[in-house]
Structure formats: C-alpha cells, structure tokens
CSV table of C-alpha atoms in Angstrom, one decimal:
chain,number,residue,atom,x,y,z
D,1,UNK,CA,-6.7,-15.5,35.1
D,2,UNK,CA,-7.5,-19.0,36.0
D,3,UNK,CA,-5.1,-21.6,37.3
D,4,UNK,CA,-5.2,-25.3,36.6
D,5,UNK,CA,-3.4,-28.2,38.3
D,6,UNK,CA,-0.2,-29.9,37.0
D,7,UNK,CA,-0.3,-31.3,33.7
D,8,UNK,CA,2.6,-34.1,33.4
D,9,UNK,CA,4.7,-32.2,35.9
D,10,UNK,CA,4.0,-28.7,34.3
D,11,UNK,CA,2.1,-26.1,36.2
D,12,UNK,CA,-0.2,-24.2,33.7
D,13,UNK,CA,-1.7,-20.9,34.1
D,14,UNK,CA,-4.8,-20.2,31.8
D,15,UNK,CA,-4.9,-16.7,30.5
D,16,UNK,CA,-8.1,-15.0,29.5
D,17,UNK,CA,-8.2,-11.9,27.2
D,18,UNK,CA,-11.2,-9.8,27.7
D,19,UNK,CA,-11.3,-6.3,25.9
D,20,UNK,CA,-14.8,-5.1,24.8
D,21,UNK,CA,-14.6,-2.4,22.0
D,22,UNK,CA,-16.0,1.0,22.8
D,23,UNK,CA,-18.3,2.8,20.1
D,24,UNK,CA,-16.5,5.4,18.1
D,25,UNK,CA,-16.6,8.9,18.3
D,26,UNK,CA,-17.2,10.2,14.8
D,27,UNK,CA,-14.3,12.5,14.8
D,28,UNK,CA,-12.1,9.9,16.3
D,29,UNK,CA,-12.8,7.4,13.5
D,30,UNK,CA,-11.1,9.6,11.0
D,31,UNK,CA,-8.0,9.9,13.3
D,32,UNK,CA,-8.0,6.0,13.5
D,33,UNK,CA,-7.4,5.8,9.8
D,34,UNK,CA,-4.8,8.5,9.7
D,35,UNK,CA,-2.7,6.8,12.7
D,36,UNK,CA,-2.9,3.2,11.3
D,37,UNK,CA,-5.1,1.9,14.2
D,38,UNK,CA,-8.5,1.7,12.4
D,39,UNK,CA,-8.1,-1.9,11.4
D,40,UNK,CA,-6.8,-3.3,14.7
D,41,UNK,CA,-9.4,-1.5,16.7
D,42,UNK,CA,-12.0,-3.8,15.3
D,43,UNK,CA,-10.5,-6.9,16.8
D,44,UNK,CA,-12.9,-8.6,19.2
D,45,UNK,CA,-12.4,-11.2,21.9
D,46,UNK,CA,-9.9,-14.2,21.0
D,47,UNK,CA,-10.0,-16.4,23.9
D,48,UNK,CA,-6.4,-17.6,24.7
D,49,UNK,CA,-5.4,-21.3,24.7
D,50,UNK,CA,-2.8,-21.4,27.1
D,51,UNK,CA,-1.4,-24.9,26.6
D,52,UNK,CA,-0.8,-24.1,22.8
D,53,UNK,CA,1.0,-20.9,23.9
D,54,UNK,CA,3.3,-22.8,26.3
D,55,UNK,CA,4.0,-25.4,23.6
D,56,UNK,CA,5.1,-22.6,21.2
D,57,UNK,CA,7.2,-21.0,24.1
D,58,UNK,CA,9.0,-24.2,24.4
D,59,UNK,CA,10.2,-24.2,20.7
D,60,UNK,CA,11.2,-20.6,20.8
D,61,UNK,CA,15.0,-20.0,20.5
D,62,UNK,CA,16.0,-16.4,21.8
D,63,UNK,CA,19.3,-16.6,19.9
D,64,UNK,CA,17.6,-17.2,16.5
D,65,UNK,CA,14.3,-15.4,17.0
D,66,UNK,CA,12.5,-18.4,15.6
D,67,UNK,CA,10.5,-21.4,16.4
D,68,UNK,CA,12.2,-24.8,15.8
D,69,UNK,CA,10.0,-27.4,14.5
D,70,UNK,CA,11.1,-30.8,13.0
D,71,UNK,CA,10.5,-29.3,9.6
D,72,UNK,CA,12.7,-26.3,10.2
D,73,UNK,CA,12.5,-22.9,11.5
D,74,UNK,CA,9.5,-20.5,11.2
D,75,UNK,CA,8.4,-17.5,13.0
D,76,UNK,CA,5.9,-14.6,13.1
D,77,UNK,CA,7.0,-11.8,10.6
D,78,UNK,CA,6.1,-8.3,9.6
D,79,UNK,CA,3.9,-9.8,6.9
D,80,UNK,CA,1.8,-11.7,9.7
D,81,UNK,CA,1.5,-8.5,11.8
D,82,UNK,CA,0.3,-6.5,8.7
D,83,UNK,CA,-2.2,-9.1,7.6
D,84,UNK,CA,-3.5,-10.3,11.0
D,85,UNK,CA,-3.7,-7.0,12.8
D,86,UNK,CA,-3.7,-4.5,10.0
D,87,UNK,CA,-1.0,-2.5,11.5
D,88,UNK,CA,1.5,0.0,9.5
D,89,UNK,CA,4.8,-1.6,9.0
D,90,UNK,CA,6.9,1.0,6.9
D,91,UNK,CA,6.9,4.3,8.6
D,92,UNK,CA,8.9,5.8,11.5
D,93,UNK,CA,10.1,3.4,14.2
D,94,UNK,CA,8.5,3.9,17.6
D,95,UNK,CA,11.2,5.3,19.6
D,96,UNK,CA,12.2,8.5,21.5
D,97,UNK,CA,12.6,9.8,25.0
D,98,UNK,CA,11.4,8.3,28.2
D,99,UNK,CA,11.4,10.4,31.4
D,100,UNK,CA,11.0,9.1,34.7
D,101,UNK,CA,10.1,12.2,36.7
D,102,UNK,CA,6.4,13.0,37.8
D,103,UNK,CA,7.1,16.5,36.6
D,104,UNK,CA,7.8,15.4,33.0
D,105,UNK,CA,4.8,13.1,33.0
D,106,UNK,CA,2.7,16.0,34.3
D,107,UNK,CA,3.7,18.2,31.4
D,108,UNK,CA,3.0,15.4,28.9
D,109,UNK,CA,-0.4,14.8,30.2
D,110,UNK,CA,-1.3,18.5,30.3
D,111,UNK,CA,-0.2,18.7,26.5
D,112,UNK,CA,-2.2,15.8,25.4
D,113,UNK,CA,-5.2,15.8,27.6
D,114,UNK,CA,-5.5,19.3,29.1
D,115,UNK,CA,-5.4,17.6,32.7
D,116,UNK,CA,-2.8,15.9,34.7
D,117,UNK,CA,-3.1,13.0,37.4
D,118,UNK,CA,-2.1,13.6,41.0
D,119,UNK,CA,1.1,11.9,42.4
D,120,UNK,CA,-1.1,9.5,44.1
D,121,UNK,CA,-2.4,8.4,40.7
D,122,UNK,CA,1.0,7.6,39.4
D,123,UNK,CA,3.5,4.7,40.2
D,124,UNK,CA,6.9,5.8,39.3
D,125,UNK,CA,6.8,7.1,35.7
D,126,UNK,CA,3.5,5.1,35.0
D,127,UNK,CA,0.0,6.4,35.2
D,128,UNK,CA,-2.6,4.1,36.8
D,129,UNK,CA,-5.3,2.9,34.4
D,130,UNK,CA,-7.9,4.0,36.9
D,131,UNK,CA,-7.0,7.6,36.0
D,132,UNK,CA,-7.4,7.1,32.3
D,133,UNK,CA,-10.6,5.3,32.8
D,134,UNK,CA,-12.0,8.3,34.7
D,135,UNK,CA,-10.7,10.7,32.0
D,136,UNK,CA,-12.4,8.6,29.2
D,137,UNK,CA,-15.7,8.9,31.0
D,138,UNK,CA,-15.5,12.6,31.4
D,139,UNK,CA,-13.4,13.8,28.3
D,140,UNK,CA,-15.8,15.2,25.5
D,141,UNK,CA,-14.4,14.8,22.1
D,142,UNK,CA,-16.3,17.1,19.8
D,143,UNK,CA,-13.7,19.1,17.8
D,144,UNK,CA,-10.2,18.5,16.3
D,145,UNK,CA,-8.5,20.7,19.0
D,146,UNK,CA,-9.6,18.2,21.6
D,147,UNK,CA,-8.3,15.2,19.8
D,148,UNK,CA,-4.5,14.5,19.8
D,149,UNK,CA,-3.4,13.7,16.2
D,150,UNK,CA,-0.9,10.9,16.4
D,151,UNK,CA,1.8,10.8,13.7
D,152,UNK,CA,1.8,7.5,11.8
D,153,UNK,CA,4.4,5.3,13.1
D,154,UNK,CA,5.5,1.5,12.3
D,155,UNK,CA,3.2,0.3,15.1
D,156,UNK,CA,3.4,-3.3,13.4
D,157,UNK,CA,7.2,-2.9,13.9
D,158,UNK,CA,6.8,-2.2,17.6
D,159,UNK,CA,4.0,-5.0,18.0
D,160,UNK,CA,6.4,-7.6,16.7
D,161,UNK,CA,9.2,-6.4,18.8
D,162,UNK,CA,7.2,-6.8,21.8
D,163,UNK,CA,5.9,-10.3,20.9
D,164,UNK,CA,9.6,-11.4,20.3
D,165,UNK,CA,10.7,-9.9,23.6
D,166,UNK,CA,7.9,-11.6,25.4
D,167,UNK,CA,8.9,-14.9,23.9
D,168,UNK,CA,12.4,-14.5,24.7
D,169,UNK,CA,11.7,-13.8,28.3
D,170,UNK,CA,9.4,-16.5,28.8
D,171,UNK,CA,12.0,-19.2,28.0
D,172,UNK,CA,13.8,-18.2,31.2
D,173,UNK,CA,13.3,-20.8,34.0
D,174,UNK,CA,12.5,-18.0,36.6
D,175,UNK,CA,9.6,-16.6,34.4
D,176,UNK,CA,6.1,-17.4,35.5
D,177,UNK,CA,3.9,-15.2,33.2
D,178,UNK,CA,4.0,-13.8,29.6
D,179,UNK,CA,2.5,-10.5,28.3
D,180,UNK,CA,2.5,-9.1,24.7
D,181,UNK,CA,0.2,-9.7,21.8
D,182,UNK,CA,-0.9,-13.2,22.4
D,183,UNK,CA,-3.8,-12.9,20.0
D,184,UNK,CA,-1.2,-12.4,17.2
D,185,UNK,CA,0.8,-15.5,18.4
D,186,UNK,CA,-2.3,-17.7,18.4
D,187,UNK,CA,-3.7,-16.5,15.1
D,188,UNK,CA,-0.3,-17.0,13.4
D,189,UNK,CA,-0.5,-20.6,14.7
D,190,UNK,CA,-4.1,-21.3,13.6
D,191,UNK,CA,-3.2,-19.9,10.2
D,192,UNK,CA,0.1,-21.7,9.7
D,193,UNK,CA,-1.1,-24.9,11.4
D,194,UNK,CA,-4.8,-25.0,10.4
D,195,UNK,CA,-5.2,-28.8,11.8
D,196,UNK,CA,-4.6,-27.1,15.2
D,197,UNK,CA,-7.3,-24.4,14.7
D,198,UNK,CA,-10.4,-24.6,17.2
D,199,UNK,CA,-12.7,-23.7,14.3
D,200,UNK,CA,-12.5,-23.2,10.6
D,201,UNK,CA,-11.5,-19.6,9.8
D,202,UNK,CA,-13.9,-17.7,7.7
D,203,UNK,CA,-11.9,-17.1,4.5
D,204,UNK,CA,-13.9,-13.8,3.8
D,205,UNK,CA,-13.2,-12.2,7.1
D,206,UNK,CA,-10.6,-9.4,7.5
D,207,UNK,CA,-9.1,-8.9,10.1
D,208,UNK,CA,-7.9,-12.3,10.1
D,209,UNK,CA,-7.6,-12.3,13.8
D,210,UNK,CA,-11.5,-12.0,13.9
D,211,UNK,CA,-11.8,-15.3,12.2
D,212,UNK,CA,-11.5,-17.0,15.6
D,213,UNK,CA,-13.4,-14.2,17.6
D,214,UNK,CA,-15.3,-16.0,20.4
D,215,UNK,CA,-14.3,-19.4,19.2
D,216,UNK,CA,-14.6,-20.9,22.7
D,217,UNK,CA,-18.5,-20.4,22.5
D,218,UNK,CA,-18.7,-23.4,20.2
D,219,UNK,CA,-15.4,-25.3,20.9
D,220,UNK,CA,-15.0,-24.7,24.6
D,221,UNK,CA,-13.5,-28.1,25.3
D,222,UNK,CA,-10.6,-27.1,23.0
D,223,UNK,CA,-9.2,-24.7,25.5
D,224,UNK,CA,-8.4,-27.6,27.9
D,225,UNK,CA,-6.1,-29.5,25.5
D,226,UNK,CA,-3.0,-30.2,27.6
D,227,UNK,CA,0.5,-29.2,27.0
D,228,UNK,CA,1.6,-32.7,26.4
D,229,UNK,CA,-0.9,-33.0,23.6
D,230,UNK,CA,0.6,-30.2,21.8
D,231,UNK,CA,4.1,-31.5,22.4
D,232,UNK,CA,3.2,-34.7,20.7
D,233,UNK,CA,1.5,-32.9,17.8
D,234,UNK,CA,4.4,-30.6,17.1
D,235,UNK,CA,6.9,-33.5,17.5
D,236,UNK,CA,5.1,-35.4,14.7
D,237,UNK,CA,4.7,-32.3,12.4
D,238,UNK,CA,5.4,-33.2,8.7
D,239,UNK,CA,6.1,-31.2,5.6
D,240,UNK,CA,2.8,-30.2,4.2
D,241,UNK,CA,1.0,-29.6,7.5
D,242,UNK,CA,2.8,-26.0,8.0
D,243,UNK,CA,1.5,-23.5,5.6
D,244,UNK,CA,4.6,-21.7,4.5
D,245,UNK,CA,2.9,-19.2,2.2
D,246,UNK,CA,-0.2,-18.5,4.1
D,247,UNK,CA,-1.4,-15.4,2.3
D,248,UNK,CA,-0.7,-16.4,-1.3
D,249,UNK,CA,-3.2,-15.7,-4.0
D,250,UNK,CA,-4.3,-19.3,-4.0
D,251,UNK,CA,-5.1,-19.1,-0.2
D,252,UNK,CA,-6.6,-15.6,0.2
D,253,UNK,CA,-9.4,-14.5,-2.0
D,254,UNK,CA,-8.8,-11.5,-3.9
D,255,UNK,CA,-10.2,-8.1,-2.2
D,256,UNK,CA,-10.2,-9.6,1.2
D,257,UNK,CA,-7.1,-8.0,2.4
D,258,UNK,CA,-7.2,-4.1,1.8
D,259,UNK,CA,-4.9,-2.4,-0.7
D,260,UNK,CA,-3.4,-0.2,2.0
D,261,UNK,CA,-2.1,-3.3,3.9
D,262,UNK,CA,-0.4,-4.6,0.7
D,263,UNK,CA,1.1,-1.2,-0.1
D,264,UNK,CA,4.3,-1.8,1.9
D,265,UNK,CA,4.6,-5.5,1.3
D,266,UNK,CA,8.0,-5.2,-0.4
D,267,UNK,CA,9.7,-4.6,3.0
D,268,UNK,CA,8.1,-7.5,4.9
D,269,UNK,CA,10.9,-9.9,4.0
D,270,UNK,CA,13.8,-7.6,5.1
D,271,UNK,CA,16.3,-8.8,7.5
D,272,UNK,CA,16.5,-6.0,10.1
D,273,UNK,CA,16.1,-4.9,13.7
D,274,UNK,CA,12.6,-4.5,15.2
D,275,UNK,CA,12.4,-1.5,17.2
D,276,UNK,CA,10.2,-0.1,20.2
D,277,UNK,CA,11.9,2.3,22.6
D,278,UNK,CA,14.2,0.3,24.7
D,279,UNK,CA,13.1,-2.8,23.0
D,280,UNK,CA,15.3,-4.3,20.1
D,281,UNK,CA,14.8,-7.7,18.6
D,282,UNK,CA,15.8,-9.0,15.4
D,283,UNK,CA,13.6,-10.0,12.2
D,284,UNK,CA,15.6,-13.0,11.3
D,285,UNK,CA,13.8,-13.3,7.7
D,286,UNK,CA,17.0,-15.2,6.4
D,287,UNK,CA,16.1,-18.1,8.3
D,288,UNK,CA,12.3,-17.9,7.1
D,289,UNK,CA,12.7,-17.8,3.3
D,290,UNK,CA,10.1,-20.3,2.7
D,291,UNK,CA,7.5,-18.1,4.3
D,292,UNK,CA,8.2,-15.7,1.6
D,293,UNK,CA,8.1,-18.1,-1.3
D,294,UNK,CA,12.0,-18.3,-1.7
D,295,UNK,CA,14.3,-21.2,-1.5
D,296,UNK,CA,15.9,-21.8,2.0
D,297,UNK,CA,19.6,-22.4,2.3
D,298,UNK,CA,21.9,-22.4,5.3
D,299,UNK,CA,21.4,-18.8,7.0
D,300,UNK,CA,24.1,-16.5,8.0
D,301,UNK,CA,25.5,-16.3,11.5
D,302,UNK,CA,23.0,-15.6,14.3
D,303,UNK,CA,22.8,-11.9,15.0
D,304,UNK,CA,24.1,-10.7,18.2
D,305,UNK,CA,22.1,-7.9,19.7
D,306,UNK,CA,24.5,-7.4,22.7
D,307,UNK,CA,23.2,-5.4,25.6
D,308,UNK,CA,20.2,-4.0,23.6
D,309,UNK,CA,18.5,-7.4,23.9
D,310,UNK,CA,18.3,-7.1,27.5
D,311,UNK,CA,17.5,-3.6,28.1
D,312,UNK,CA,14.3,-3.0,30.3
D,313,UNK,CA,12.5,0.2,31.5
D,314,UNK,CA,12.5,-0.7,35.2
D,315,UNK,CA,14.0,2.0,37.4
D,316,UNK,CA,14.7,5.5,36.4
D,317,UNK,CA,15.1,5.6,32.6
D,318,UNK,CA,15.7,9.1,31.4
D,319,UNK,CA,16.8,8.2,27.9
D,320,UNK,CA,16.4,9.3,24.3
D,321,UNK,CA,16.2,5.9,22.9
D,322,UNK,CA,16.6,7.0,19.3
D,323,UNK,CA,20.2,8.2,20.3
D,324,UNK,CA,21.0,5.0,22.4
D,325,UNK,CA,19.8,2.7,19.6
D,326,UNK,CA,20.9,5.0,16.8
D,327,UNK,CA,22.9,2.0,15.2
D,328,UNK,CA,19.7,0.0,15.0
D,329,UNK,CA,17.6,2.8,13.9
D,330,UNK,CA,20.2,3.3,11.0
D,331,UNK,CA,19.8,-0.2,10.1
D,332,UNK,CA,16.0,0.2,9.9
D,333,UNK,CA,16.5,3.2,7.7
D,334,UNK,CA,18.5,1.0,5.3
D,335,UNK,CA,15.9,-1.8,5.3
D,336,UNK,CA,15.5,-1.7,1.6
D,337,UNK,CA,19.1,-2.9,1.1
D,338,UNK,CA,18.2,-6.0,3.1
D,339,UNK,CA,15.2,-7.5,1.2
D,340,UNK,CA,15.3,-11.1,0.4
D,341,UNK,CA,15.7,-12.4,-3.1
D,342,UNK,CA,16.8,-15.8,-4.6
D,343,UNK,CA,20.4,-16.1,-5.6
D,344,UNK,CA,21.1,-15.3,-9.3
D,345,UNK,CA,22.8,-18.7,-9.6
D,346,UNK,CA,20.4,-21.1,-7.6
D,347,UNK,CA,22.1,-23.8,-5.4
D,348,UNK,CA,21.4,-27.5,-6.2
D,349,UNK,CA,18.9,-28.8,-3.6
D,350,UNK,CA,19.3,-26.0,-1.2
D,351,UNK,CA,16.5,-27.2,1.2
D,352,UNK,CA,18.2,-30.5,1.5
D,353,UNK,CA,21.3,-28.8,2.5
D,354,UNK,CA,19.6,-26.5,5.0
D,355,UNK,CA,17.7,-29.5,6.6
D,356,UNK,CA,20.8,-31.6,7.0
D,357,UNK,CA,22.7,-28.6,8.6
D,358,UNK,CA,19.5,-27.8,10.8
D,359,UNK,CA,19.2,-31.4,12.0
D,360,UNK,CA,22.9,-31.5,12.8
D,361,UNK,CA,22.8,-28.5,14.9
D,362,UNK,CA,19.3,-28.7,16.6
D,363,UNK,CA,18.4,-32.2,16.1
D,364,UNK,CA,18.6,-33.4,19.7
D,365,UNK,CA,16.1,-30.7,20.7
D,366,UNK,CA,13.4,-31.3,18.2
D,367,UNK,CA,11.6,-34.0,20.2
D,368,UNK,CA,10.3,-32.6,23.3
D,369,UNK,CA,8.0,-35.3,24.5
D,370,UNK,CA,11.1,-37.6,24.8
D,371,UNK,CA,13.0,-35.0,26.7
D,372,UNK,CA,9.9,-34.4,29.3
D,373,UNK,CA,9.8,-38.2,29.7
D,374,UNK,CA,13.5,-38.3,30.5
D,375,UNK,CA,13.5,-35.6,32.9
D,376,UNK,CA,10.4,-37.2,34.8
D,377,UNK,CA,12.4,-40.5,35.0
D,378,UNK,CA,15.3,-38.6,36.5
D,379,UNK,CA,13.2,-37.8,39.4
D,380,UNK,CA,11.5,-34.5,38.6
D,381,UNK,CA,7.9,-34.1,39.8
D,382,UNK,CA,5.3,-35.3,37.6
D,383,UNK,CA,1.7,-36.0,38.5
D,384,UNK,CA,0.9,-38.1,35.3
D,385,UNK,CA,0.0,-41.6,36.2
D,386,UNK,CA,2.1,-42.9,33.3
D,387,UNK,CA,5.2,-41.4,34.6
D,388,UNK,CA,4.5,-42.5,38.2
D,389,UNK,CA,4.6,-46.2,37.1
D,390,UNK,CA,7.9,-46.0,35.6
D,391,UNK,CA,10.5,-47.5,38.1
D,392,UNK,CA,14.3,-47.3,38.1
D,393,UNK,CA,16.3,-50.3,38.3
D,394,UNK,CA,18.6,-49.7,41.3
D,395,UNK,CA,21.3,-52.3,39.8
D,396,UNK,CA,21.3,-50.5,36.3
D,397,UNK,CA,20.8,-46.8,37.1
D,398,UNK,CA,20.1,-44.6,33.9
D,399,UNK,CA,23.1,-42.9,32.7
D,400,UNK,CA,23.3,-39.0,32.8
D,401,UNK,CA,21.8,-37.2,29.6
D,402,UNK,CA,24.5,-36.8,27.0
D,403,UNK,CA,25.5,-33.3,26.1
D,404,UNK,CA,23.8,-31.6,23.2
D,405,UNK,CA,25.5,-32.5,19.8
D,406,UNK,CA,27.5,-30.0,18.1
D,407,UNK,CA,27.4,-30.8,14.3
D,408,UNK,CA,26.0,-34.3,14.0
D,409,UNK,CA,22.5,-34.9,12.7
D,410,UNK,CA,20.1,-36.9,15.0
D,411,UNK,CA,18.6,-39.9,13.6
D,412,UNK,CA,14.8,-39.6,13.9
D,413,UNK,CA,11.9,-41.9,13.4
D,414,UNK,CA,9.3,-41.0,10.7
D,415,UNK,CA,6.4,-39.0,12.3
D,416,UNK,CA,3.3,-41.2,12.4
D,417,UNK,CA,0.1,-39.3,12.7
D,418,UNK,CA,-1.5,-36.1,11.0
D,419,UNK,CA,-2.8,-34.5,14.2
D,420,UNK,CA,-1.3,-35.6,17.5
D,421,UNK,CA,2.2,-36.5,18.8
D,422,UNK,CA,5.0,-34.3,18.3
D,423,UNK,CA,8.4,-33.9,20.3
D,424,UNK,CA,9.3,-30.3,21.1
D,425,UNK,CA,12.8,-29.0,21.3
D,426,UNK,CA,14.2,-27.9,24.7
D,427,UNK,CA,15.0,-24.3,24.4
D,428,UNK,CA,16.5,-24.0,27.9
D,429,UNK,CA,20.0,-25.2,28.8
D,430,UNK,CA,20.5,-28.9,29.4
D,431,UNK,CA,20.4,-28.6,33.2
D,432,UNK,CA,17.0,-26.7,33.0
D,433,UNK,CA,13.9,-29.1,33.6
D,434,UNK,CA,11.3,-28.9,30.9
D,435,UNK,CA,8.7,-29.0,33.6
D,436,UNK,CA,9.5,-25.4,34.6
D,437,UNK,CA,6.7,-23.0,35.5
D,438,UNK,CA,4.6,-21.8,32.8
D,439,UNK,CA,3.1,-18.4,32.1
D,440,UNK,CA,-0.1,-16.6,32.5
D,441,UNK,CA,-1.3,-13.0,31.5
D,442,UNK,CA,-1.5,-10.7,34.6
D,443,UNK,CA,-4.4,-8.2,34.5
D,444,UNK,CA,-3.3,-4.8,36.0
D,445,UNK,CA,-5.6,-2.1,37.2
C-alpha cells in the first residue's frame, strides 16, 4: 500500500492488489467447476485506481445502496457479479454458525485438512494466513479423499453483500480504509462508464474483469488521476455516457459469456436481501430498472434493514446466522416473487417523473466539486493553490451552508464536457467535511 500526499485537501491512500494464480492440481480443477469457483479463479492482477474508488464511495448512499449520479441511481447488481466474476448467484445463501472458541476451530480444521493449528497460530477465532501457506506447501492432493468438496453456494450473492457492506462502512467519517472486492467495483465502473477506462476492453475476453488485467503496464499514468478529476467527470455526467444495459446482445458478442452463467439470469433483477453470515445488505433493483432494460419510475420506500445492517463479527460470536437472519433468508427463498417486470399499464413518461422526484430529493448533493470548494472556503484544510488563493471578505462573511432541501428540485446548469468535470454528491451529513480521510486496502499476514 502506497500513500500519496493531499489532493485538494483529501488524504489519498493508494491500494495495490497483487495475487498471483497458483497452477492447478488436476483433481482440484474438477472441484472448482463443481463449487462455482472455476471462472473467478482465473482472474489476474487488476491494478486498483484509488482516486476512482474514492470518487465512487463519495456517491454511495448507504440508505439506498445505490450510487447517486446526475443522471439517476445505479449500482453493482447480481448481473454484474455473475458476468464480471462468473460466480454462482442462484443457490443456497452463504450462512450458518460461527464459533469463537479455539476448540471449535480445531475441530473444523481437523475435519477439513486432517491437521489443526496451534493456539499461537490463531488470533481469536481466526487462523493466521501463515499457517495456511505452510499447509498449502506441504499438503499433497492426489485423491478425492484429501480434497474437501464444497457444496455449491450463492458465492456471487455473498460477494456482492460484502462489496455493499464495504461501501457503506467507507462512507463513515472515521473510516480510513476499505476492503472487499474492489476489482468488481472498478470493472463495473469501466464497463458502465467506458470513457473512464484506462484501456479499451477486449470484447472477446471472458472473464470481463480480465479485460483490464495488468492495465497499468501500458497506462501507468492513469493510476495518478486525482480525486478532484473524477469528481468533475462525474459531476458532468450526461445521459448516453452511462451504459445502462451493459450486457445486451448488441454489446456482448454471442458465445463470449458461457451458458452456465446465463442459466440463472432470471433472478438477477429480483429486489431482495444479499446474505453472507452476519452481513445483510439490500439489492435495490427497483431503483435500478434501467440496468435491466425496464422503465424507471419512482421507487418504493427505502428498505430498513434494522440492526442487521450494522452487525459485525468482532468479539465472541457463537451464533447460527441462518437462525438470526431467518427473516432475510426467507425473503431470499421467495426471490422469484420479487423479479422486476414492466407494469401492465405503462405510465406516461415515467423517467421524467422519476428524474423530477430524484432531483427534488437529492439535487443539492449531486454536484460534489461545488461542495468541496465550499468547504475549503469555510476553512477546511486544502493544499491546492487555487483554493489557497481564495480570500474571505471580512466585511461580508459567507453565510452558513443551507440545510439540504426536502422536496424541491435543484436548478442545475447543463453539463459542458464529455470526459472531465462532474460534481459529486455529499453522502455524509451536512456537518461532515468532504475532505475526510480516504481509504486504502490493508494487507494482512
């Protein structure tokens, strides 16, 4: 992880992903197919672009689980997880018991690996990665008995749940880093906003994440684009620049996406919970209808996840999460009842109605460059020379910022350019400075 200096008052942490693929044991390859991990196991190194990640975090709204752009709401969906990572999305939710004692952990390791770590090789209910690395170096996989068959779960569901959870936590003012599947987030952004892509994606490549594998070898300067640059770009975003139906037949060549990925596409648009043990998030597809080729109207009320949205695994957690979250598991079970469809009687100009509602509720928070400049003028630290040159008239002090509007739409000037200049929305409370600390990816041993 590399740290760079302040960028217009914002401390940036550059996060580097480096995972080298191991060669397959012939027996393991078959089990990768059975468990749904074969496709994702082929993803190579996709270099992170930290400023873009930070710009997306600024536009993430935890209460709606969507990004708020000037053109409307959008998000990473189960369709994106399935197509970008090739993970299964329509099987059993990833949930069950978590046990905090060393004795329970010892039993599990003996059952799965035939050996168990010592107490000194554990931290609470976690096993240190150094033990797993030594195990990998000495474990011989030469027959079915020595390979644990993993039942196929909805790993794509769990992956998306953890991305949402990471984004929600990253919007907090005291958060200084972000974990989770950032390769999924970046690939989604480069597919949906192709003018932001560091290099053109090869349309014949599946997995889609590998279209940007090692992009920094050819376009290394791209990784040093600033947060201010992406704020302006997203502020000026216009209809036609965001690809709503990214995987339609006119955009993806036939045969590129394997049939086993498309097999469960019917549930990708379902409005339902995302589940992974203690982690419960909400797949707000009713706010993302245009991403599924449907007309967008005013969505239903924001879904309140209650205490489930803040549940963490720190401290002793001897829980069976399938029981704790049985209400949400049941909603997932009924997912076929919540698949999106256009109304039988179509509304007149539903998108116009939606955009008027959307700008009325969120219009004051769709231009983040203006908010950042306003905060710097009010005395927040900023290293940018342009901000330092701005002076405050002592005879005419600037008035305090107005409270966010409740229902009136904000009058906005038309965006001016194709690539740069956008004005992001402040996803934090009005008292929270936009120049808050930003996030990097820690590497644990």
